[in-house]
Amino acid sequence: MVNKKIKEAMKVKLTDIFPELPDYPEFDPAIRRAPKRELSLTEAETALALKNALRYIPPEWHERLAPEFLEELLTRGRIYGYRFAPRERIYGKPVDEYRGRTLAGKALQVMIDNNLDPDVALYPYELVTYGETGSVMQNWMQYHLIKRYLEELAEDETLAVASGHPMGVFPSAPQAPRVIITNGLMIGLYDDLENWNRAAALGVASYGQMTAGGWMYIGPQGIVHGTYSTLLNAGRKVLGITPSGNLSGSLFVSSGLGGMSGAQGKACVIAGGVAVIAEVDYSRIATRLNQGWIDIVARTPGEAFSLAFKAKEKKEALAIAFYGNVVDLLEYAADKEIKIDLLSDQTSCHNAYEGGYCPAGIDFETRTALLNTDKPRFRRLVDESLRRHFRAIKRLTEAGAYFFDYGNSFMKAVFDAGVKEICRDGENPLGGFIWPSYVEDIMGPLLFDYGYGPFRWVCLSGKDKDLEATDKAALECIDPGRRYQDYDNYHWLLRAKENNLVVGTKARILYQDAEGRAKIALRFNELVREGVIGPVMIGRDHHDAGGTDSPFRETANIKDGSNIMADTATHVFAGNAARGMTLAALHNGGGVGIGKAINGGFGLLLDGSPRTDEIIKCAIAWDVMAGVARRSWARNRAAIEVAGEYNRAGRGRITLPFLADDDLIKKLVKEKYVPGGK
């Protein structure tokens, strides 16, 4: 009787979508599958996980599906509800092809489906978009229910989504967000990988990776721009490149050609340099070759560097994939005394023990098998490989290479593998590492402190002409002579079409500041209003001036001790919701791992309305300037300058820091300091 009453009380349920239990799907062998996830549940917890998944399932199907779900849990480490996986290909269709009472509801369906497009997603059957574990939601039951809720969503309602679970639709106001999303927000006492794995296996936590779980991933184009900016600015910092110069004649070496890391070769070529990128999974190399983002494949370190130096001598831009382990590549370079200009790593080290890092000495297939059969051995091999990796980089940097951690927790992973000397003080990672994070040294002081970060947009019509129109409009809004950041952005957009950057929806990314974003967004909304283009979704997820609190990445250049605080990301999330963004999201982890970051992001539908103009004017500035205010308070000089300009222009009133005399403070503390106080 209880279940009968529950069924009668529910307005949206799985049987509305599936009047009969669907047949079990056939899986395309060409599509990558996620490895088995860690499963450490007790017998009682396994029963709990099963009951949790069956909450979505009508009781008449329990006897049939309970064994099926248990098998998924025991063999895959998670319950995905494969039986409910769509038979048709999922992709971000033109917005007019979706059902919905509101344009926002239809637009958000486009974003969800783009994140699960096999051309975009890393493991689409497991609902993982990128970064090994970055999930749109946990299972296919959630997917169908969320889609149905979005179809029925009204202009005065908000859908609440907690770690992939649609809590439901609740009354709100037209000016409120249509969707609010959180992912993986663990209580502090339990905010670690072990507890998260347990919670994920129970079906109560999801790792959104921010961009995936915030439905804002637009394919690897995003990281192409980020890497392009990073490499150019690294060149300016350490190679003497002029503000209008490029990486011609320079060699960049890194690893990873998967989801986000797949952009590295392409970004280096756009910046004019030569790249050698190591990758152990040939399917990822094949994808980048087909895209044209990699030019050639080398199967030995000698072949890779021979090709690289031929291109360097000719001042040609070239992207080389080395099919093999990066540790072997770097040890070869160190042994042969090969000169490398810029050196990094972009494997998923935030998830090193779950497959994000493939140890040297084994191939990719063995890695996958060990993940399923012998996790302790795999963990030992990862630690051994990370220690070798560290030693190789140390030799290369001593020979003159500039190494930077690309925000994937590589250096923290090395520390976790037992290498304490990677810490500046030889002990505590909170004091920083011997090599800089790319944010600490490059992106933070040269971009984030000025308010520049990854502003992105999706042309919901699915039409190339709309993307071309928005590219042109954005170009007209940029003054390349204003700052070197704007110069880079201008040339990025100028060549965007010829660089063939689009994967999935017709989307673009542009590292812009508050003023630039607002100007561009207002122009786009005007074009929608005039009927020149269809509606546009704009957004920003992590990796920005203020949306992320992440001491090993986005806030690595915050030196006042507040790098371990998550106040700013939370304020950005709440402020975006208060100012009327269409979607507001808050996530644990981001690209660095559970417990290491909090990310706040947004999505805003440009529908051409005057109301949207007003949201742009107040919300876009808040989203950026909240971060600039925090960076300014941390005494970051560029941020103080930008915040001061903001105050003088009468746009707001940011609290600015007075600067103390370093010599005075050092002298005083040296004279008076007593351990533990008096």
XYZ file of C-alpha atoms in Angstrom:
678
model
C 0.000 0.000 0.000
C 2.858 2.360 0.801
C 4.413 2.053 -2.653
C 0.999 2.482 -4.274
C 0.474 5.781 -2.451
C 4.023 6.904 -3.313
C 3.389 6.177 -6.982
C 0.114 8.136 -6.918
C 1.818 11.094 -5.234
C 4.684 11.359 -7.760
C 4.169 13.764 -10.646
C 7.243 12.571 -12.612
C 8.380 8.958 -12.506
C 10.269 6.488 -14.646
C 7.122 4.677 -15.823
C 5.961 7.922 -17.459
C 8.975 7.564 -19.755
C 9.064 3.757 -19.950
C 5.551 2.263 -19.790
C 7.269 -1.111 -20.125
C 10.708 -2.254 -19.011
C 13.054 -1.643 -21.960
C 15.253 -4.362 -23.409
C 18.881 -4.475 -22.309
C 21.013 -2.418 -24.723
C 23.811 -3.605 -26.980
C 27.063 -1.729 -26.432
C 29.121 -0.356 -29.302
C 32.606 -1.920 -28.912
C 34.159 1.178 -30.515
C 33.086 3.373 -27.590
C 35.475 3.590 -24.613
C 34.293 2.127 -21.314
C 35.169 3.240 -17.812
C 37.338 0.890 -15.759
C 35.911 -0.784 -12.677
C 35.669 1.752 -9.866
C 36.960 1.115 -6.385
C 34.452 -0.899 -4.363
C 35.081 -1.265 -0.636
C 31.480 -1.567 0.592
C 30.594 -3.992 3.352
C 27.851 -6.548 2.805
C 25.371 -4.276 4.590
C 26.486 -1.251 2.554
C 26.136 -3.262 -0.668
C 22.522 -3.969 0.276
C 22.078 -0.248 0.989
C 23.515 0.720 -2.427
C 21.065 -1.653 -4.089
C 18.106 -0.222 -2.185
C 19.268 3.296 -3.026
C 19.299 2.587 -6.772
C 15.894 0.874 -6.606
C 14.367 4.115 -5.304
C 14.014 5.140 -8.947
C 12.422 1.846 -9.982
C 8.726 0.899 -9.627
C 8.314 -2.142 -7.305
C 6.956 -4.377 -10.065
C 10.411 -4.223 -11.730
C 12.491 -4.804 -8.571
C 12.732 -8.569 -8.842
C 14.017 -8.243 -12.404
C 16.380 -5.303 -11.882
C 17.786 -5.943 -8.400
C 20.087 -8.779 -9.599
C 21.062 -6.699 -12.621
C 21.982 -3.676 -10.508
C 23.917 -5.859 -8.067
C 25.908 -7.329 -10.959
C 26.741 -3.803 -12.183
C 27.901 -2.817 -8.709
C 30.096 -5.883 -8.256
C 31.629 -5.819 -11.743
C 31.769 -2.055 -12.457
C 31.983 -0.636 -8.932
C 28.907 1.565 -9.533
C 25.260 1.160 -10.498
C 24.725 2.881 -13.863
C 21.298 1.518 -14.811
C 22.548 0.425 -18.235
C 19.108 -0.963 -19.147
C 17.840 2.610 -19.402
C 20.679 3.890 -21.604
C 19.157 5.506 -24.723
C 19.260 3.425 -27.890
C 19.634 6.423 -30.181
C 22.865 8.438 -30.325
C 22.945 11.246 -27.783
C 24.191 14.620 -28.982
C 23.368 18.300 -28.527
C 20.586 18.754 -31.084
C 19.274 22.164 -32.190
C 17.227 23.610 -29.348
C 14.001 23.622 -31.387
C 14.103 19.818 -31.550
C 13.596 19.493 -27.799
C 10.291 19.458 -25.958
C 9.737 21.996 -23.206
C 7.470 24.657 -21.705
C 10.392 27.077 -21.449
C 13.317 27.955 -23.668
C 15.625 27.559 -20.654
C 14.395 24.000 -20.071
C 15.089 23.109 -23.699
C 18.466 24.891 -23.719
C 19.695 22.955 -20.683
C 18.760 19.693 -22.385
C 21.067 20.681 -25.258
C 23.887 21.165 -22.754
C 23.287 17.809 -21.044
C 23.175 15.861 -24.301
C 26.309 17.529 -25.643
C 28.187 16.372 -22.550
C 27.152 12.752 -23.295
C 27.863 12.836 -27.037
C 30.331 9.995 -27.800
C 32.380 12.515 -29.805
C 32.700 14.593 -26.638
C 32.437 12.253 -23.648
C 35.257 10.069 -22.380
C 33.052 7.179 -21.176
C 29.535 7.942 -22.448
C 27.941 4.644 -21.285
C 29.073 5.484 -17.730
C 27.958 9.139 -18.110
C 31.555 10.392 -17.698
C 32.469 13.414 -19.795
C 36.157 13.889 -18.984
C 38.858 13.660 -16.322
C 38.255 9.931 -15.667
C 35.412 10.568 -13.224
C 33.748 13.843 -14.298
C 30.097 12.768 -14.520
C 27.021 14.504 -15.875
C 24.999 12.458 -13.405
C 25.378 9.043 -11.766
C 23.007 6.812 -13.712
C 20.582 6.642 -16.614
C 17.505 6.804 -14.409
C 18.602 10.268 -13.293
C 19.217 11.280 -16.912
C 15.651 10.477 -17.990
C 14.027 12.054 -14.945
C 16.058 15.264 -15.280
C 15.200 15.484 -18.977
C 11.487 15.075 -18.171
C 11.620 17.675 -15.390
C 13.283 20.114 -17.795
C 10.565 19.472 -20.378
C 7.883 20.395 -17.842
C 9.771 23.242 -16.135
C 7.844 26.541 -15.912
C 9.188 30.114 -15.761
C 8.451 30.336 -12.032
C 10.036 27.012 -11.021
C 13.515 25.738 -10.164
C 14.866 22.205 -10.546
C 17.229 21.178 -7.726
C 19.877 18.551 -8.593
C 22.080 17.049 -5.845
C 25.011 14.910 -7.072
C 23.040 13.914 -10.151
C 19.820 13.203 -8.246
C 16.838 15.359 -9.283
C 15.434 16.314 -5.885
C 12.475 17.858 -7.657
C 10.976 21.034 -9.040
C 10.017 23.752 -6.574
C 8.193 27.108 -6.870
C 10.503 30.078 -7.272
C 10.323 33.311 -9.277
C 10.955 34.181 -12.933
C 14.152 35.977 -11.948
C 15.477 32.924 -10.043
C 17.679 30.221 -11.618
C 15.801 27.503 -13.508
C 18.295 24.892 -12.217
C 20.569 24.744 -9.178
C 23.189 21.963 -9.151
C 25.570 20.706 -6.479
C 28.005 17.817 -6.771
C 30.034 15.938 -4.178
C 29.713 18.470 -1.340
C 31.035 16.299 1.491
C 30.898 17.248 5.160
C 34.408 18.368 6.164
C 35.057 15.419 8.480
C 34.432 13.012 5.567
C 35.799 15.093 2.697
C 38.413 12.686 1.405
C 38.777 10.197 -1.427
C 38.042 7.116 0.682
C 34.715 8.464 1.927
C 33.823 9.860 -1.467
C 34.409 6.459 -3.112
C 32.132 4.897 -0.524
C 29.452 7.548 -1.071
C 29.714 7.224 -4.860
C 29.324 3.441 -4.664
C 26.276 3.962 -2.443
C 24.844 6.232 -5.126
C 24.738 9.402 -3.017
C 27.759 11.329 -4.389
C 28.845 12.308 -7.870
C 32.070 13.885 -9.079
C 30.879 16.576 -11.430
C 34.375 17.799 -12.374
C 32.479 21.101 -12.458
C 32.200 21.370 -16.211
C 30.582 17.954 -16.734
C 28.267 17.970 -13.741
C 27.499 21.643 -14.382
C 26.486 20.753 -17.975
C 28.920 23.322 -19.332
C 31.536 21.220 -21.130
C 31.942 22.261 -24.779
C 34.564 19.723 -25.765
C 38.341 20.020 -25.532
C 38.289 23.436 -27.239
C 38.179 24.976 -23.762
C 41.515 23.600 -22.755
C 42.981 24.464 -26.179
C 42.476 28.132 -25.351
C 43.701 27.717 -21.787
C 46.821 25.883 -22.924
C 47.377 28.374 -25.764
C 47.321 31.246 -23.251
C 49.473 29.320 -20.776
C 52.145 28.484 -23.336
C 52.285 31.998 -24.789
C 52.600 33.540 -21.348
C 55.152 30.945 -20.244
C 57.143 31.924 -23.322
C 56.892 35.584 -22.347
C 57.988 34.796 -18.813
C 60.974 32.500 -19.404
C 61.839 32.506 -23.132
C 61.888 36.228 -23.816
C 58.949 36.210 -26.249
C 57.567 39.680 -26.985
C 53.869 40.558 -26.344
C 53.159 40.109 -30.073
C 55.517 37.142 -30.560
C 54.865 33.389 -30.505
C 56.591 30.066 -29.708
C 58.269 29.642 -33.094
C 61.430 27.548 -32.644
C 60.450 26.394 -29.124
C 59.827 22.824 -27.894
C 57.011 21.891 -25.505
C 56.882 18.376 -24.001
C 53.955 16.996 -22.007
C 51.668 13.979 -21.674
C 47.997 13.193 -22.134
C 45.791 13.302 -25.238
C 42.462 12.370 -23.615
C 39.517 14.644 -22.751
C 40.994 17.942 -21.627
C 44.622 17.013 -22.217
C 43.848 16.239 -25.869
C 44.197 19.916 -26.631
C 47.887 20.241 -25.858
C 49.329 19.585 -29.293
C 46.752 21.779 -31.007
C 47.322 24.657 -28.576
C 51.070 24.553 -29.093
C 50.676 24.641 -32.891
C 48.314 27.636 -32.666
C 50.971 29.318 -30.498
C 53.559 28.558 -33.224
C 55.635 25.947 -31.356
C 56.583 22.263 -31.604
C 54.922 19.815 -29.219
C 55.741 16.228 -28.247
C 52.858 14.752 -26.253
C 53.071 11.255 -24.747
C 49.953 9.067 -24.653
C 49.555 5.380 -23.694
C 46.025 4.893 -25.069
C 46.207 4.710 -28.861
C 42.453 5.310 -29.264
C 43.006 8.809 -27.883
C 45.840 9.422 -30.326
C 43.607 8.201 -33.178
C 40.874 10.652 -32.110
C 43.261 13.608 -32.199
C 44.723 12.512 -35.545
C 41.230 12.342 -37.043
C 40.467 15.798 -35.639
C 43.666 17.183 -37.082
C 44.834 18.194 -33.615
C 47.890 15.930 -33.899
C 50.026 15.933 -37.050
C 52.116 12.771 -36.734
C 52.720 9.764 -34.453
C 56.132 8.610 -33.205
C 56.620 5.189 -31.614
C 60.045 5.700 -30.033
C 61.478 8.626 -28.045
C 64.273 8.959 -30.610
C 61.820 9.279 -33.483
C 59.730 11.823 -31.550
C 62.654 14.138 -30.815
C 64.128 13.747 -34.301
C 60.843 14.965 -35.813
C 60.662 17.769 -33.251
C 64.111 19.169 -33.931
C 63.648 19.079 -37.701
C 60.511 21.223 -37.265
C 62.283 23.525 -34.771
C 65.099 24.213 -37.188
C 62.621 25.161 -39.904
C 60.574 27.291 -37.407
C 57.547 25.139 -38.303
C 54.681 24.470 -35.905
C 54.125 20.730 -35.373
C 52.167 18.481 -32.974
C 53.758 15.049 -32.426
C 52.113 12.246 -30.460
C 54.534 9.839 -28.801
C 52.784 6.498 -28.395
C 54.254 5.407 -25.107
C 54.796 6.404 -21.496
C 55.942 9.934 -20.689
C 58.423 8.609 -18.111
C 60.291 6.708 -20.840
C 60.227 9.833 -23.021
C 61.634 12.099 -20.290
C 64.294 9.633 -19.145
C 65.462 9.358 -22.766
C 65.612 13.169 -23.053
C 67.600 13.440 -19.820
C 70.011 10.669 -20.818
C 70.597 12.206 -24.285
C 70.797 15.767 -22.868
C 68.007 16.957 -25.163
C 67.085 20.622 -24.669
C 63.432 21.100 -23.776
C 62.091 24.653 -23.435
C 58.703 24.101 -21.758
C 57.756 20.955 -19.859
C 54.493 19.870 -18.215
C 52.105 16.973 -17.586
C 48.364 16.812 -18.146
C 47.354 13.288 -17.173
C 44.513 12.939 -14.636
C 46.746 12.820 -11.543
C 43.899 14.049 -9.362
C 42.733 10.472 -9.796
C 46.059 8.688 -10.130
C 44.994 5.421 -8.480
C 41.719 5.108 -10.408
C 43.298 5.041 -13.862
C 44.148 8.688 -14.355
C 47.879 7.886 -14.445
C 49.340 4.884 -16.275
C 52.561 3.663 -14.628
C 55.742 3.218 -16.622
C 56.669 -0.379 -17.350
C 53.173 -1.583 -18.285
C 50.986 -0.890 -21.290
C 47.501 0.606 -21.253
C 45.758 -2.743 -21.508
C 47.662 -4.112 -18.506
C 46.802 -0.931 -16.600
C 43.109 -1.501 -17.255
C 43.318 -5.164 -16.266
C 45.148 -4.365 -13.009
C 42.519 -1.779 -12.096
C 39.983 -4.593 -12.212
C 42.035 -7.424 -10.685
C 44.879 -6.159 -8.491
C 44.379 -2.626 -7.192
C 47.156 -2.810 -4.521
C 49.769 -3.768 -7.146
C 48.517 -1.027 -9.459
C 48.874 1.494 -6.648
C 52.475 0.378 -5.987
C 53.314 0.692 -9.680
C 51.811 4.202 -9.815
C 53.924 5.311 -6.845
C 57.112 3.834 -8.358
C 56.405 5.513 -11.695
C 55.667 8.893 -10.112
C 58.990 8.756 -8.293
C 60.793 8.002 -11.589
C 58.776 10.757 -13.280
C 59.906 13.219 -10.609
C 63.587 12.261 -10.968
C 63.452 12.672 -14.763
C 61.860 16.131 -14.517
C 64.418 17.168 -11.905
C 67.276 16.241 -14.239
C 65.668 18.141 -17.138
C 64.957 21.291 -15.111
C 68.552 21.279 -13.832
C 69.537 21.270 -17.519
C 67.402 24.371 -18.190
C 63.842 23.177 -18.942
C 61.002 25.213 -17.428
C 58.531 22.800 -15.781
C 55.074 23.777 -14.609
C 52.322 21.642 -13.095
C 49.263 22.028 -15.327
C 46.804 21.916 -12.453
C 46.201 18.175 -12.553
C 47.597 17.568 -9.050
C 50.762 16.033 -10.503
C 53.024 17.450 -7.792
C 50.602 16.524 -5.018
C 50.465 13.002 -6.494
C 54.273 12.863 -6.421
C 54.193 13.954 -2.771
C 51.568 11.288 -2.005
C 53.914 8.747 -3.629
C 56.454 9.514 -0.906
C 58.635 12.233 -2.480
C 58.782 14.890 0.244
C 61.580 16.810 -1.455
C 59.037 18.098 -3.981
C 57.844 20.459 -1.202
C 59.676 23.765 -0.867
C 60.252 23.128 2.831
C 60.867 19.423 2.286
C 57.820 18.483 4.324
C 54.504 20.339 3.886
C 52.726 20.814 0.512
C 50.822 23.810 1.899
C 54.085 25.730 1.710
C 54.192 25.129 -2.043
C 56.256 22.885 -4.303
C 59.730 23.282 -5.801
C 58.167 23.831 -9.240
C 55.312 26.245 -9.792
C 51.773 25.427 -10.735
C 50.909 27.057 -14.037
C 48.419 29.185 -12.108
C 50.945 30.179 -9.471
C 53.516 31.298 -12.005
C 51.601 32.111 -15.188
C 47.801 32.129 -15.303
C 47.273 33.604 -11.843
C 49.411 36.753 -12.021
C 49.082 37.233 -15.802
C 45.390 36.418 -16.356
C 43.269 35.641 -13.277
C 44.439 38.654 -11.271
C 43.241 40.849 -14.140
C 39.878 39.009 -14.216
C 40.530 37.002 -17.390
C 39.118 33.494 -17.489
C 37.191 31.002 -19.658
C 34.003 32.687 -20.763
C 32.162 30.371 -23.174
C 29.069 30.305 -25.356
C 26.940 27.731 -27.204
C 24.835 28.638 -30.253
C 21.704 26.661 -29.426
C 20.421 26.693 -32.999
C 23.199 24.309 -33.971
C 23.934 26.495 -37.021
C 27.433 27.309 -38.240
C 26.272 30.737 -39.339
C 25.309 31.626 -35.766
C 28.752 30.655 -34.495
C 30.384 32.706 -37.242
C 28.160 35.669 -36.351
C 29.075 35.433 -32.660
C 32.795 35.112 -33.468
C 32.541 38.276 -35.591
C 30.559 40.137 -32.928
C 33.022 39.169 -30.184
C 35.954 40.289 -32.346
C 34.311 43.697 -32.754
C 34.077 43.987 -28.962
C 37.821 43.376 -28.389
C 40.461 46.109 -28.558
C 43.735 44.215 -29.234
C 45.718 47.251 -28.139
C 44.147 47.406 -24.672
C 46.225 44.683 -22.994
C 48.376 41.769 -24.202
C 45.570 39.457 -22.994
C 43.198 41.146 -25.436
C 45.795 40.906 -28.199
C 45.966 37.127 -27.649
C 42.176 36.850 -27.553
C 41.755 38.840 -30.741
C 44.084 36.553 -32.656
C 42.529 33.464 -31.051
C 39.104 34.428 -32.414
C 40.490 35.606 -35.741
C 41.770 32.077 -36.446
C 39.111 30.113 -34.568
C 37.261 28.844 -37.633
C 40.370 27.782 -39.586
C 41.712 26.004 -36.483
C 38.691 23.684 -36.534
C 38.109 23.791 -32.780
C 34.464 22.743 -32.546
C 33.620 19.292 -31.142
C 29.928 18.743 -30.416
C 27.714 21.822 -30.208
C 28.536 25.034 -32.074
C 30.472 26.575 -29.227
C 33.364 28.892 -28.507
C 35.552 29.764 -25.543
C 37.321 33.063 -24.908
C 39.477 34.120 -21.948
C 37.907 37.495 -21.181
C 37.661 39.854 -18.233
C 34.539 41.367 -16.632
C 34.317 44.307 -19.005
C 34.907 42.167 -22.099
C 32.425 39.458 -21.093
C 29.651 41.922 -20.360
C 30.206 43.790 -23.629
C 30.187 40.547 -25.659
C 27.168 39.072 -23.854
C 25.129 42.254 -24.354
C 26.000 42.267 -28.058
C 24.986 38.599 -28.408
C 21.666 39.256 -26.651
C 21.077 42.173 -29.026
C 21.694 39.893 -32.033
C 19.188 37.368 -30.624
C 16.663 40.177 -30.107
C 17.139 41.338 -33.701
C 16.658 37.809 -35.040
C 20.169 37.697 -36.529
C 21.023 34.568 -34.503
C 19.121 32.048 -32.431
C 19.361 31.859 -28.619
C 22.765 31.446 -26.981
C 23.835 29.853 -23.699
C 26.806 31.565 -22.071
C 28.661 30.123 -19.116
C 31.686 29.852 -16.910
C 32.653 26.929 -14.755
C 35.941 26.572 -12.921
C 39.369 27.918 -13.802
C 38.614 31.558 -13.349
C 39.423 34.607 -11.281
C 36.910 33.819 -8.549
C 34.706 30.820 -9.219
C 37.197 28.359 -7.761
C 38.973 27.976 -4.442
C 41.765 25.483 -5.177
C 45.171 25.843 -3.456
C 46.923 23.492 -5.898
C 45.537 25.190 -8.996
C 43.271 28.237 -9.432
C 44.253 29.922 -6.146
C 47.875 28.772 -6.154
C 49.013 32.412 -6.290
C 47.011 33.408 -3.188
C 49.718 33.922 -0.534
C 47.861 35.382 2.465
C 46.919 31.971 3.927
C 43.352 32.049 2.570
C 44.214 29.565 -0.203
C 42.613 26.841 1.952
C 39.309 28.752 2.282
C 36.259 28.149 0.059
C 34.409 31.378 0.821
C 34.825 32.974 -2.593
C 33.549 30.079 -4.707
C 30.539 29.828 -2.389
C 29.869 33.564 -2.631
C 30.169 33.425 -6.430
C 27.648 30.558 -6.546
C 25.184 32.299 -4.222
C 25.666 35.671 -5.915
C 25.060 34.220 -9.361
C 21.833 32.616 -8.132
C 20.732 35.881 -6.495
C 21.384 37.827 -9.700
C 19.286 35.571 -11.898
C 21.641 33.254 -13.764
C 19.714 30.486 -15.540
C 21.856 27.798 -13.893
C 23.986 28.025 -10.761
C 26.360 25.221 -9.747
C 28.647 24.394 -6.803
C 31.007 21.410 -6.841
C 33.685 19.657 -4.810
C 36.912 18.721 -6.526
C 37.076 20.211 -9.991
C 40.161 19.107 -11.896
C 42.326 18.444 -8.841
C 40.452 15.821 -6.843
C 37.945 15.446 -4.014
C 38.665 17.620 -0.998
C 41.121 19.808 -2.906
C 38.783 22.467 -4.367
C 35.328 24.023 -4.362
C 34.026 25.364 -7.695
C 31.110 27.682 -8.395
C 29.814 28.174 -11.945
C 26.881 29.442 -13.996
C 24.945 29.226 -17.235
C 22.886 32.115 -18.620
C 20.393 31.846 -21.465
C 20.535 34.785 -23.874
C 16.956 34.970 -25.146
C 17.050 38.523 -26.485
C 14.944 39.961 -23.654
C 15.633 43.290 -21.913
C 15.504 41.358 -18.613
C 18.522 39.324 -19.736
C 20.368 42.572 -20.510
C 19.907 43.595 -16.876
C 21.116 40.218 -15.585
C 24.237 40.490 -17.759
C 25.028 43.970 -16.428
C 25.046 42.949 -12.769
C 25.780 39.204 -12.787
C 28.707 39.018 -15.219
C 30.612 41.694 -13.308
C 29.883 39.985 -9.973
C 31.076 36.598 -11.221
C 34.477 38.038 -12.123
C 34.953 40.885 -9.676
C 34.230 38.759 -6.602
C 37.389 36.857 -7.532
C 39.347 40.016 -8.291
C 38.294 41.387 -4.873
C 39.591 38.236 -3.165
C 42.850 38.367 -5.137
C 43.223 42.051 -4.362
C 42.738 41.395 -0.630
C 45.515 38.761 -0.906
C 47.778 41.681 -1.958
C 48.130 40.560 -5.596
C 49.322 43.743 -7.323
C 47.487 43.385 -10.645
C 44.239 42.597 -8.833
C 44.649 45.693 -6.611
C 45.057 47.740 -9.784
C 41.924 46.257 -11.413
C 39.851 46.606 -8.220
C 40.973 50.210 -7.880
C 39.901 50.968 -11.445
C 36.518 49.345 -10.690
C 36.042 51.566 -7.639
C 37.111 54.739 -9.435
C 34.670 53.998 -12.268
C 31.843 53.946 -9.703
C 30.853 50.373 -10.512
C 31.103 49.179 -6.900
C 33.045 49.548 -3.675
C 35.692 46.861 -3.146
C 37.685 46.768 0.103
C 41.377 47.232 -0.742
C 44.395 46.237 1.403
C 46.998 48.566 2.828
C 50.495 47.152 2.254
C 52.895 46.637 5.140
C 56.624 47.304 4.944
C 58.283 43.875 4.595
C 61.538 44.980 6.219
C 59.704 46.395 9.230
C 57.689 43.184 9.718
C 60.694 40.866 9.317
C 62.792 42.939 11.759
C 60.048 43.085 14.355
C 59.197 39.380 14.194
C 62.864 38.355 14.278
C 63.357 40.380 17.461
C 60.185 39.386 19.290
C 59.073 35.967 18.002
C 58.690 33.220 20.627
C 57.496 29.717 19.537
C 54.008 29.196 20.911
C 53.719 32.814 22.020
C 54.526 34.316 25.448
